[in-house]
Coordinates of N, CA and C in Angstrom, one line a residue:
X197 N 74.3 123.0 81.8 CA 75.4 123.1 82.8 C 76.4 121.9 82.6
X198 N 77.8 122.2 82.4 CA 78.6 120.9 82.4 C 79.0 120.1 83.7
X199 N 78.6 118.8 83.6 CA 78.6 117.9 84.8 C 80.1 118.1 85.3
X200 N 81.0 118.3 84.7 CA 82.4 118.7 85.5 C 83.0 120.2 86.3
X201 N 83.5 120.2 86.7 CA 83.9 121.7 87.6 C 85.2 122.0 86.6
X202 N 85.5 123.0 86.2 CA 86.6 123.8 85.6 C 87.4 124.1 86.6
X203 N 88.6 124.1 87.2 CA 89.7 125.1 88.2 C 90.9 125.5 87.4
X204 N 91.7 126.2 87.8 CA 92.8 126.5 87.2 C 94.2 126.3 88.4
X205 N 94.8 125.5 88.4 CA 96.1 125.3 89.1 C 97.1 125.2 88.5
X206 N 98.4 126.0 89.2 CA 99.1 126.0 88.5 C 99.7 126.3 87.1
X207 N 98.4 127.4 86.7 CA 98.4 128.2 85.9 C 97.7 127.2 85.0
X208 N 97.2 126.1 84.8 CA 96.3 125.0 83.9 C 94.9 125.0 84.3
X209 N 94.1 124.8 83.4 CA 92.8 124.6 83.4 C 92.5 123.1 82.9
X210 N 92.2 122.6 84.6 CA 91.9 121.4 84.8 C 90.3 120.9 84.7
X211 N 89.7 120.0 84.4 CA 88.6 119.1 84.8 C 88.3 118.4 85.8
X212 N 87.8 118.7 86.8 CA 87.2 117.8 87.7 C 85.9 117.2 87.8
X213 N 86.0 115.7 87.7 CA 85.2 114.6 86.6 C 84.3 114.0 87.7
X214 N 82.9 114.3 87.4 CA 81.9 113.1 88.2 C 82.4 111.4 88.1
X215 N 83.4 110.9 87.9 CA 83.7 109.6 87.5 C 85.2 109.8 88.5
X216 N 85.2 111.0 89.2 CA 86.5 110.9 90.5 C 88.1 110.5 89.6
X217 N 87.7 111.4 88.8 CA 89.3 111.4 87.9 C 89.3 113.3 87.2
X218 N 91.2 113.8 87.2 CA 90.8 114.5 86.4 C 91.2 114.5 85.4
X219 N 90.8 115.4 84.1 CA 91.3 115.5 83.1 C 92.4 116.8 83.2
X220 N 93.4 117.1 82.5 CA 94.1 117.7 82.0 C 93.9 118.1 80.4
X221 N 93.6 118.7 80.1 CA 93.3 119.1 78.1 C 94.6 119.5 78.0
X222 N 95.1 120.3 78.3 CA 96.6 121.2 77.6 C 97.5 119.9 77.7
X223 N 97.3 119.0 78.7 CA 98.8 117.8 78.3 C 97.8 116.3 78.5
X224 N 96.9 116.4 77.9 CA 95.9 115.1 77.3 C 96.3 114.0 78.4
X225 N 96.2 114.4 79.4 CA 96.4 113.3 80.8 C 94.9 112.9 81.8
X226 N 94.6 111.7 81.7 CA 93.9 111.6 83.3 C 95.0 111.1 84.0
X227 N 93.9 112.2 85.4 CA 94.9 111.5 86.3 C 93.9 111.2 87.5
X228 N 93.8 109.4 88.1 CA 93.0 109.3 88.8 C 94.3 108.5 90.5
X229 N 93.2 108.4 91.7 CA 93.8 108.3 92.8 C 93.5 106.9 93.5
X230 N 94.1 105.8 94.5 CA 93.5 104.9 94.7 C 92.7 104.1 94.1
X231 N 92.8 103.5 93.6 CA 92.1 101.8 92.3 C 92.1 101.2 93.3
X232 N 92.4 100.8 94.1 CA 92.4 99.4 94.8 C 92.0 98.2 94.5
X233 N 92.6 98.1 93.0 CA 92.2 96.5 92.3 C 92.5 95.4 93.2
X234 N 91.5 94.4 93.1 CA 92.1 93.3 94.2 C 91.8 93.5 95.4
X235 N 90.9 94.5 95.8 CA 90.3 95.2 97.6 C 89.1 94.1 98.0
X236 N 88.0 93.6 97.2 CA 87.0 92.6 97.3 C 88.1 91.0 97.9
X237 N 89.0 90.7 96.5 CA 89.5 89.3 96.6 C 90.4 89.6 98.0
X238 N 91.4 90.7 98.1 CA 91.8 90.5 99.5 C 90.9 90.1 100.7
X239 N 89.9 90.6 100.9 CA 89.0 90.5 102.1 C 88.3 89.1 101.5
X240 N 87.9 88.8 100.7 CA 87.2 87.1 100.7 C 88.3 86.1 100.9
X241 N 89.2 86.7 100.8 CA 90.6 85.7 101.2 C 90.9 85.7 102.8
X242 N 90.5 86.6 103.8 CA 90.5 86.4 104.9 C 88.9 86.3 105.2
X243 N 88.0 85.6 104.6 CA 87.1 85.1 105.1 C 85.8 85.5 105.3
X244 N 85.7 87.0 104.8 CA 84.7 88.1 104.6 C 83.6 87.9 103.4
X245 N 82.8 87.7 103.4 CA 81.6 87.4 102.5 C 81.1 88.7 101.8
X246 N 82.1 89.4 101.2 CA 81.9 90.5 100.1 C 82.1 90.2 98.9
X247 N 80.9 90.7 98.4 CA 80.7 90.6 96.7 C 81.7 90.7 95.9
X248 N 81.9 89.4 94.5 CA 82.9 90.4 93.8 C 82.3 91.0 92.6
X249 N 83.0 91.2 91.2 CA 83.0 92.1 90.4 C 83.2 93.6 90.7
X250 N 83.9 93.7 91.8 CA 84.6 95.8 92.1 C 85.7 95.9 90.7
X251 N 86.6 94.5 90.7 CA 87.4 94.9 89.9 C 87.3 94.9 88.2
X252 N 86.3 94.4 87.7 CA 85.3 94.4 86.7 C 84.7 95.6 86.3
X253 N 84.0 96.2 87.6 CA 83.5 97.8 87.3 C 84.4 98.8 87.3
X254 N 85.4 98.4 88.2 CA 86.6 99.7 88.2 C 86.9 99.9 86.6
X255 N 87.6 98.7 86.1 CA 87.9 99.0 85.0 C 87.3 99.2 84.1
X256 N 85.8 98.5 84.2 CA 84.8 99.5 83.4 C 84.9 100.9 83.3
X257 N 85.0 101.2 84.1 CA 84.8 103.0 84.4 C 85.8 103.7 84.1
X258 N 87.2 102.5 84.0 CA 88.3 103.4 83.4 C 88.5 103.7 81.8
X259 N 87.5 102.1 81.4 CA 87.3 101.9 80.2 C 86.7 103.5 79.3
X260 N 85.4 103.6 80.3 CA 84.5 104.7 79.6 C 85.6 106.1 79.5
X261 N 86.5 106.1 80.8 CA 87.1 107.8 80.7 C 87.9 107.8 79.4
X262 N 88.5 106.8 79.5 CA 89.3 107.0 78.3 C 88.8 106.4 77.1
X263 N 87.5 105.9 76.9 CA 87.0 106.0 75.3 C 86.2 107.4 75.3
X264 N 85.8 108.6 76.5 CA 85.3 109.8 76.1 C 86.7 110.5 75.9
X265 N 87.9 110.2 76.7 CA 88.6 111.7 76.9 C 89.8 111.4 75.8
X266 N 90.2 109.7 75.2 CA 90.8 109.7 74.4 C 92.4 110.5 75.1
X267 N 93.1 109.9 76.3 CA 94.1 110.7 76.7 C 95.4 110.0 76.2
X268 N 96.3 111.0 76.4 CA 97.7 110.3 75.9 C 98.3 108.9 77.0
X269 N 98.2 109.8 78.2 CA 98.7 109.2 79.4 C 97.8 108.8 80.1
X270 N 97.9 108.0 81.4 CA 97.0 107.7 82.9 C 97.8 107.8 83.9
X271 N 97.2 108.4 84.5 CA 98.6 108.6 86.2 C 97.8 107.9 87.2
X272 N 98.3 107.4 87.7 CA 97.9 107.0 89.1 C 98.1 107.2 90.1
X273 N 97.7 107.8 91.0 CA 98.8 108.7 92.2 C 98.4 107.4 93.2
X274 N 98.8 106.4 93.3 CA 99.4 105.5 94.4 C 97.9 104.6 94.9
X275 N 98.5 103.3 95.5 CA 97.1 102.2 95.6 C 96.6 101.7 94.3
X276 N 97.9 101.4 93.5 CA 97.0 100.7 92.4 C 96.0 99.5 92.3
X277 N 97.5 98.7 93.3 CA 96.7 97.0 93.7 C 96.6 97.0 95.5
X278 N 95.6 96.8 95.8 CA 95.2 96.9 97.3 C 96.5 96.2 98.2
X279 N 96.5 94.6 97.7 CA 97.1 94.1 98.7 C 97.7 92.9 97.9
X280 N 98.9 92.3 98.2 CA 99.0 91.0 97.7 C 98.4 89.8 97.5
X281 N 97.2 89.9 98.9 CA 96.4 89.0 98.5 C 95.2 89.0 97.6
X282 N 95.2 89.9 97.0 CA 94.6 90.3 96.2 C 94.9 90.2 94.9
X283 N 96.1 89.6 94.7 CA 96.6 89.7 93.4 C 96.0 88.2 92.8
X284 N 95.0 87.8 92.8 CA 94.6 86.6 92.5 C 94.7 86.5 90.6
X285 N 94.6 85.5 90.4 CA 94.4 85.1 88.9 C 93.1 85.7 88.4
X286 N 92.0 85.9 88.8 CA 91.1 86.8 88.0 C 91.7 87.6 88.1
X287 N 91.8 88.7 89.5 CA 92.6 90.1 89.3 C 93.3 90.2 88.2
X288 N 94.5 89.4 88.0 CA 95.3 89.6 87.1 C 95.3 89.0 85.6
X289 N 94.0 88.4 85.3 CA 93.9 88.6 84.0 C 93.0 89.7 83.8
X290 N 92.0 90.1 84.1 CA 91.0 91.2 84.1 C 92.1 92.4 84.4
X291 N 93.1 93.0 84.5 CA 94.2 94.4 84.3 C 94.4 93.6 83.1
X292 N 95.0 92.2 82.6 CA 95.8 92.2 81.7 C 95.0 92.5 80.4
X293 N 93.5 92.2 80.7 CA 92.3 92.3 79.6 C 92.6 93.8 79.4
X294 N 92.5 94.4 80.3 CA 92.3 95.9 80.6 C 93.2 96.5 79.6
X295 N 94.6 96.2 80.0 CA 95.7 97.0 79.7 C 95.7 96.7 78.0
X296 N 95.4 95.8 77.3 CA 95.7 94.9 76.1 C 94.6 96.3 75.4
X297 N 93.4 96.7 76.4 CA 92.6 97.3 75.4 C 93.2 98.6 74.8
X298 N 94.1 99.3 76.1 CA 94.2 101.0 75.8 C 95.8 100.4 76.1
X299 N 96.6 99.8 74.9 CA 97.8 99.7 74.4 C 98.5 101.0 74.2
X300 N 97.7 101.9 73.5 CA 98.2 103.2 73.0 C 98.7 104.3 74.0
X301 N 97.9 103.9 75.1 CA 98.1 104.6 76.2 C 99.0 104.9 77.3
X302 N 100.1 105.8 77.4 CA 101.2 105.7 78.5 C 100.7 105.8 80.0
X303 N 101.0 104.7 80.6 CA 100.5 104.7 82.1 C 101.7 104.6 83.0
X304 N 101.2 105.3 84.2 CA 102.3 105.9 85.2 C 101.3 105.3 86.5
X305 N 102.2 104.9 87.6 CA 101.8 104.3 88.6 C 103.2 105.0 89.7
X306 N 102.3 106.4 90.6 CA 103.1 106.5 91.7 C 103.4 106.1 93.0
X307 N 104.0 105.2 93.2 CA 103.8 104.0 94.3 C 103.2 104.9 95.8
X308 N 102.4 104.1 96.0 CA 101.7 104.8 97.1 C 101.8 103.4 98.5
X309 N 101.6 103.9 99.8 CA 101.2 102.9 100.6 C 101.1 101.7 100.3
X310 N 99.8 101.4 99.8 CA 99.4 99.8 99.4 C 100.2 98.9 98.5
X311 N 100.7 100.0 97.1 CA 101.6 99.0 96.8 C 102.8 99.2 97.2
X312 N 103.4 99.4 98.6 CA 104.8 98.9 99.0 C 104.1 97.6 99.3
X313 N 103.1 97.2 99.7 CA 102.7 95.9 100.4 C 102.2 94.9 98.8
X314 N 101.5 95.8 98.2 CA 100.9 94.6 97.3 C 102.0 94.7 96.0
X315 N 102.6 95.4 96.0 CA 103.2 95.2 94.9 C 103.4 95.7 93.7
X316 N 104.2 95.7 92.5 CA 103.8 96.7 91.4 C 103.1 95.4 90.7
X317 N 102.4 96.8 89.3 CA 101.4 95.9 88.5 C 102.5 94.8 87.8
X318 N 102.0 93.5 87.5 CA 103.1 93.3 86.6 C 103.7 93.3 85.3
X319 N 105.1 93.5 85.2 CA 105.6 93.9 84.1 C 105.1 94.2 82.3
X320 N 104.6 92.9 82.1 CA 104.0 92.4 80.5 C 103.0 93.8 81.0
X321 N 102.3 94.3 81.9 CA 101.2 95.2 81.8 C 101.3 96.5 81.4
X322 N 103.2 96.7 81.3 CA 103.1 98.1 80.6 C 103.7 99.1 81.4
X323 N 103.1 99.3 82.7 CA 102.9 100.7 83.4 C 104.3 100.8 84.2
X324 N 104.6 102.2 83.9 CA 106.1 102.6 84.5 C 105.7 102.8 85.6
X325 N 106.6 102.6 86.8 CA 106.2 102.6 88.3 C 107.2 103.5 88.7
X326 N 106.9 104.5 89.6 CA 107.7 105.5 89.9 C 107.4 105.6 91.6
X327 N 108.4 106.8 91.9 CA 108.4 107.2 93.6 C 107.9 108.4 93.2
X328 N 107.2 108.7 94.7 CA 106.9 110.4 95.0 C 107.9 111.1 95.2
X329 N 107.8 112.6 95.0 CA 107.1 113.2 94.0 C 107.6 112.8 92.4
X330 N 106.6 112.6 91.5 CA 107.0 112.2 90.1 C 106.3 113.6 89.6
X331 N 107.4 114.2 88.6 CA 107.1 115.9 88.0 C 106.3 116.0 86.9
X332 N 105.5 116.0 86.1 CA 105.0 116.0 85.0 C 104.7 117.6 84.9
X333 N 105.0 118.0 83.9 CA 104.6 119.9 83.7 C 104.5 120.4 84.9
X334 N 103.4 121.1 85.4 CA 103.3 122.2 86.0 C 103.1 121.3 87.7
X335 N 103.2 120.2 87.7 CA 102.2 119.2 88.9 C 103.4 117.7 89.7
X336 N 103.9 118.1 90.6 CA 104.1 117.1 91.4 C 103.2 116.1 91.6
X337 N 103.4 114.5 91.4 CA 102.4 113.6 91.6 C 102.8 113.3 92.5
X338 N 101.9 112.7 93.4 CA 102.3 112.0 94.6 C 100.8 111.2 95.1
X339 N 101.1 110.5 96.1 CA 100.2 109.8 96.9 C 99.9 110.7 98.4
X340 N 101.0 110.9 98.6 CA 100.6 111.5 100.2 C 100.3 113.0 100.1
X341 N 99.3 113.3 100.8 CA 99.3 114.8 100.5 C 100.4 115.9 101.2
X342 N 101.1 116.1 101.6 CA 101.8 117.2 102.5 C 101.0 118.1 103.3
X343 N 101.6 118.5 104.6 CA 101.1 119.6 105.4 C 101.1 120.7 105.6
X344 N 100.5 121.7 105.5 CA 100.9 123.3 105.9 C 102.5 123.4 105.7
X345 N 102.9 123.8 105.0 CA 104.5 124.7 105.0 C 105.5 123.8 104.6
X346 N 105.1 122.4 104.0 CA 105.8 121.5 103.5 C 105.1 121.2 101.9
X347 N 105.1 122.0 101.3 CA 105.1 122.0 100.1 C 106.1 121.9 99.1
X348 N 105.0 121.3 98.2 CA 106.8 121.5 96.7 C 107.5 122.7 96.2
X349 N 108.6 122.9 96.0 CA 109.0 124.1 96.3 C 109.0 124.6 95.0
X350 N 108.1 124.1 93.7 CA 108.6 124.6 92.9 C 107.2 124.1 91.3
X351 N 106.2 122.8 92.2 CA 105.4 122.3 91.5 C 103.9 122.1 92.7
X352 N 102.5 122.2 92.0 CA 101.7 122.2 92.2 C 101.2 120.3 92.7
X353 N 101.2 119.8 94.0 CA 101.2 118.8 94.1 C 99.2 118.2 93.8
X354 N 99.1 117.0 93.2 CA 98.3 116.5 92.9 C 98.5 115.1 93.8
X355 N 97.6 114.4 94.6 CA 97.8 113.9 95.8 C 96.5 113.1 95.7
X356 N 96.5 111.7 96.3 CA 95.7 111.0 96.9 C 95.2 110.6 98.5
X357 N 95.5 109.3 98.4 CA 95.1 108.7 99.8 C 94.4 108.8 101.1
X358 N 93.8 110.4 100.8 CA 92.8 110.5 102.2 C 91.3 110.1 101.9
X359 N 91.1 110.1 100.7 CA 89.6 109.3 100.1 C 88.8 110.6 100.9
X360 N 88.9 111.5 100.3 CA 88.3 112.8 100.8 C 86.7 112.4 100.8
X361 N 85.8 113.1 101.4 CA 84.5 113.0 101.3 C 83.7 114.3 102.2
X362 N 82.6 114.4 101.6 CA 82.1 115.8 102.6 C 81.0 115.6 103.1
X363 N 80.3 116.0 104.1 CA 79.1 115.4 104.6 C 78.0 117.1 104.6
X364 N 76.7 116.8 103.8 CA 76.2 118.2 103.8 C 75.0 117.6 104.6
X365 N 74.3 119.2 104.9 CA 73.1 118.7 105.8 C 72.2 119.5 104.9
X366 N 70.8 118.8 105.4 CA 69.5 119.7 104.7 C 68.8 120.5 106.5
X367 N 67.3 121.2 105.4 CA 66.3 122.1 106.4 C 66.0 120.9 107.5
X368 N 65.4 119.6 107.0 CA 65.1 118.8 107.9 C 66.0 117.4 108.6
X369 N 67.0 117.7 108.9 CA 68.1 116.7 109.4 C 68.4 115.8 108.0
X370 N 68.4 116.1 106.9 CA 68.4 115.4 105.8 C 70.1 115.6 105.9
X371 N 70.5 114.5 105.4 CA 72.2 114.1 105.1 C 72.9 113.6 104.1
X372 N 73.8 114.1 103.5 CA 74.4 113.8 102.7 C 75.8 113.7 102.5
X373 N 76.4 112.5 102.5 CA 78.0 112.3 102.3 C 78.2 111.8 101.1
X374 N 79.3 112.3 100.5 CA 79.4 112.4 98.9 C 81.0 112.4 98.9
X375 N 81.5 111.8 97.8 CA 83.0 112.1 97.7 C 83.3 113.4 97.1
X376 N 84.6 113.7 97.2 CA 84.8 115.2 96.6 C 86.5 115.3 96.6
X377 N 86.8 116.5 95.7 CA 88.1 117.1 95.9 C 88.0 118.0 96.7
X378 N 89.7 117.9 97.0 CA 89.8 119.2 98.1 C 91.1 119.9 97.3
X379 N 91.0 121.3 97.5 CA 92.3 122.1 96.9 C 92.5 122.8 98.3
X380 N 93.7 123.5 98.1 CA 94.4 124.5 98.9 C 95.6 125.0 98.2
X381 N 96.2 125.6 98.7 CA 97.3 126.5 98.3 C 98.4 125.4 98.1
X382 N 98.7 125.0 96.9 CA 100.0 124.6 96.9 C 99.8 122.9 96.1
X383 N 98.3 122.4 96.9 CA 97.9 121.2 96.7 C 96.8 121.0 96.4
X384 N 96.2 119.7 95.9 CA 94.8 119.3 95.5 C 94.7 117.8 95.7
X385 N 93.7 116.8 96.5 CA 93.3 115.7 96.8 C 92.5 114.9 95.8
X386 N 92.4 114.1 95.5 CA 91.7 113.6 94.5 C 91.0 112.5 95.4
X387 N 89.4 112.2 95.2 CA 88.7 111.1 95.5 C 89.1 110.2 95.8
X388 N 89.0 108.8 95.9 CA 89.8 107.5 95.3 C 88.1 106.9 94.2
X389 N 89.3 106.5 93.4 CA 88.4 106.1 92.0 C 87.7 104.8 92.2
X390 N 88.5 104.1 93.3 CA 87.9 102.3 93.6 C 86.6 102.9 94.4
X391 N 85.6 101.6 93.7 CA 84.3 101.7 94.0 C 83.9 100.9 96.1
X392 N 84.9 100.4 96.1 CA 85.1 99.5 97.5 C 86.1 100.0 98.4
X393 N 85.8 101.3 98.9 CA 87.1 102.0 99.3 C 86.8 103.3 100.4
X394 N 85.7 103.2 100.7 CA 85.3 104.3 102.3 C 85.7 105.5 102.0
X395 N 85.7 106.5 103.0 CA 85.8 107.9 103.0 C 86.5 108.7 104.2
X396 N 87.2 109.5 104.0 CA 87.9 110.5 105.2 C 87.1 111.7 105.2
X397 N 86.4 112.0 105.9 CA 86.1 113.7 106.0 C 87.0 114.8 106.4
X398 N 87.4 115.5 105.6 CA 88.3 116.8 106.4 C 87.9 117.8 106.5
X399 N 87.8 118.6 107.5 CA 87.6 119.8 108.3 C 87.5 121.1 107.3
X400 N 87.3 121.7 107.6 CA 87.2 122.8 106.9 C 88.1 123.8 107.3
X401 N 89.0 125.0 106.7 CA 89.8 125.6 107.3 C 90.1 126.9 105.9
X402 N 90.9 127.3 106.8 CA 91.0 128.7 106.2 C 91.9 128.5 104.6
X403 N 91.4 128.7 103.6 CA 91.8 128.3 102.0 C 91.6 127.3 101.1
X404 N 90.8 126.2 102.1 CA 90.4 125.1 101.8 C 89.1 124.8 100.9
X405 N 89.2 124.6 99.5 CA 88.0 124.3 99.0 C 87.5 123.0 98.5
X406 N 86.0 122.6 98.9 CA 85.8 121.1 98.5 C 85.2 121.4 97.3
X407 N 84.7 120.1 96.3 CA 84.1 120.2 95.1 C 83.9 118.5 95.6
X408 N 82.1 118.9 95.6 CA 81.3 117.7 95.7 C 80.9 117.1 94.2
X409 N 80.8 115.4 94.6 CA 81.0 114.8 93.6 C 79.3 114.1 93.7
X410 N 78.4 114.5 92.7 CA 77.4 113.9 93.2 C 76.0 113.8 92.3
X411 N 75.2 113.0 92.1 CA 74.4 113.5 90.9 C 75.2 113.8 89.5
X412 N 76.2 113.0 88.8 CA 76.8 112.7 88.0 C 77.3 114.3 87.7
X413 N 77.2 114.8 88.8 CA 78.3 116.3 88.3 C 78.7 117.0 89.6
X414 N 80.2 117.8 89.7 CA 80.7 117.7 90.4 C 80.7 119.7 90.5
X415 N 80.4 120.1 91.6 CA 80.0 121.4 92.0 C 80.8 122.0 93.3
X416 N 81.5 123.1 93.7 CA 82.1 123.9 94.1 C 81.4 123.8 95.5
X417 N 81.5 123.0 96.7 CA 80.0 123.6 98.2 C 80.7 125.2 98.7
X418 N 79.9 126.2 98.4 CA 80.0 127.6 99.1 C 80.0 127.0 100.5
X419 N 80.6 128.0 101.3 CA 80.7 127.9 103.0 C 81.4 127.0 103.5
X420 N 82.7 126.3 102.9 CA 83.3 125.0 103.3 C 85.0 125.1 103.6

């Protein structure tokens, strides 16, 4: 069984990736949601006694998508850098380590929330920084998801920022909260990829489908 889910939006057949990114095949893109590089150093900068290396493993994990998926592009649908205070001198040599590795690679950053506050990445790093909606083929990028009857009039939106998550139950009060994507008519939410970054649960409703992220593979929940 393949650890990813197959969907088709927008007339594409997409991947949706236990590692909370998707692939695109027909236009050789990941596209992942909220990084929040710099989310640990902001909070030990107001005096919180949280671990670092988040921003170490993030980009580890970006490292691995793109030494399996080999993509042209990286999108980022918004929250690249958490916060300004965050932009510390590790932060920012560890992206610049980052970026130096996957040179080949065209990166897109669509300003979301956090970086009106923290800022774009910096320049020498490469990455074009754009506003919502940004069009690529068949797919509106964006950070904010839109609501019922305020859709793109003309592109399939691909969306962040709610840090979607689902909560299942078992026979014996057994529980499980797991990240996931959410689709619906028009749009699709992506996880957030930062490993230091909480969860939204959303409701279930009429068109709404999740795809849990869990056990290194990512599966369709019936009844949701």
């Amino acid at each position: 069984m393949s650890p990813h889910a197959t969907v088709h939006w927008a007339g594409e057949a997409l991947h949706l990736l236990p590692a909370h990114a998707i692939w695109w095949p027909a236009g050789q893109t990941l596209f992942i949601a909220d990084l929040h590089l710099g989310k640990a150093a902001s909070y030990r900068a107001l005096g919180q006694p949280v671990p670092g290396g988040t921003t170490r493993d993030n980009l580890a994990r970006l490292d691995a998508l793109i030494e399996q998926h080999r993509p042209q592009r990286l999108v980022c649908l918004g929250d690249f850098l958490h916060a300004a205070s965050g932009r510390t001198p590790a932060v920012l040599q560890a992206l610049s380590d980052w970026r130096a590795r996957h040179r080949g690679v065209a990166m897109t950053l669509v300003r979301g929330n956090h970086d009106d506050r923290a800022g774009d990445p910096p320049p020498e790093a490469g990455i074009e920084v754009v506003d919502e909606p940004w069009l690529l083929g068949p797919f509106a990028c964006c950070h904010h998801p839109r609501p019922d009857g305020d859709r793109h009039p003309t592109h399939f939106i691909l969306a962040g920022h709610l840090h979607p998550v689902i909560h299942l139950s078992g026979r014996a009060r057994d529980a499980l909260r797991l990240p996931c994507f959410v689709s619906e008519p028009g749009q699709a939410v992506l996880p957030a990829f930062g490993a230091f970054t909480g969860g939204h649960a959303l409701p279930a409703a009429p068109d709404r489908r999740f795809y849990a992220v869990g056990g290194d593979r990512v599966w369709e929940v019936p009844g949701c």
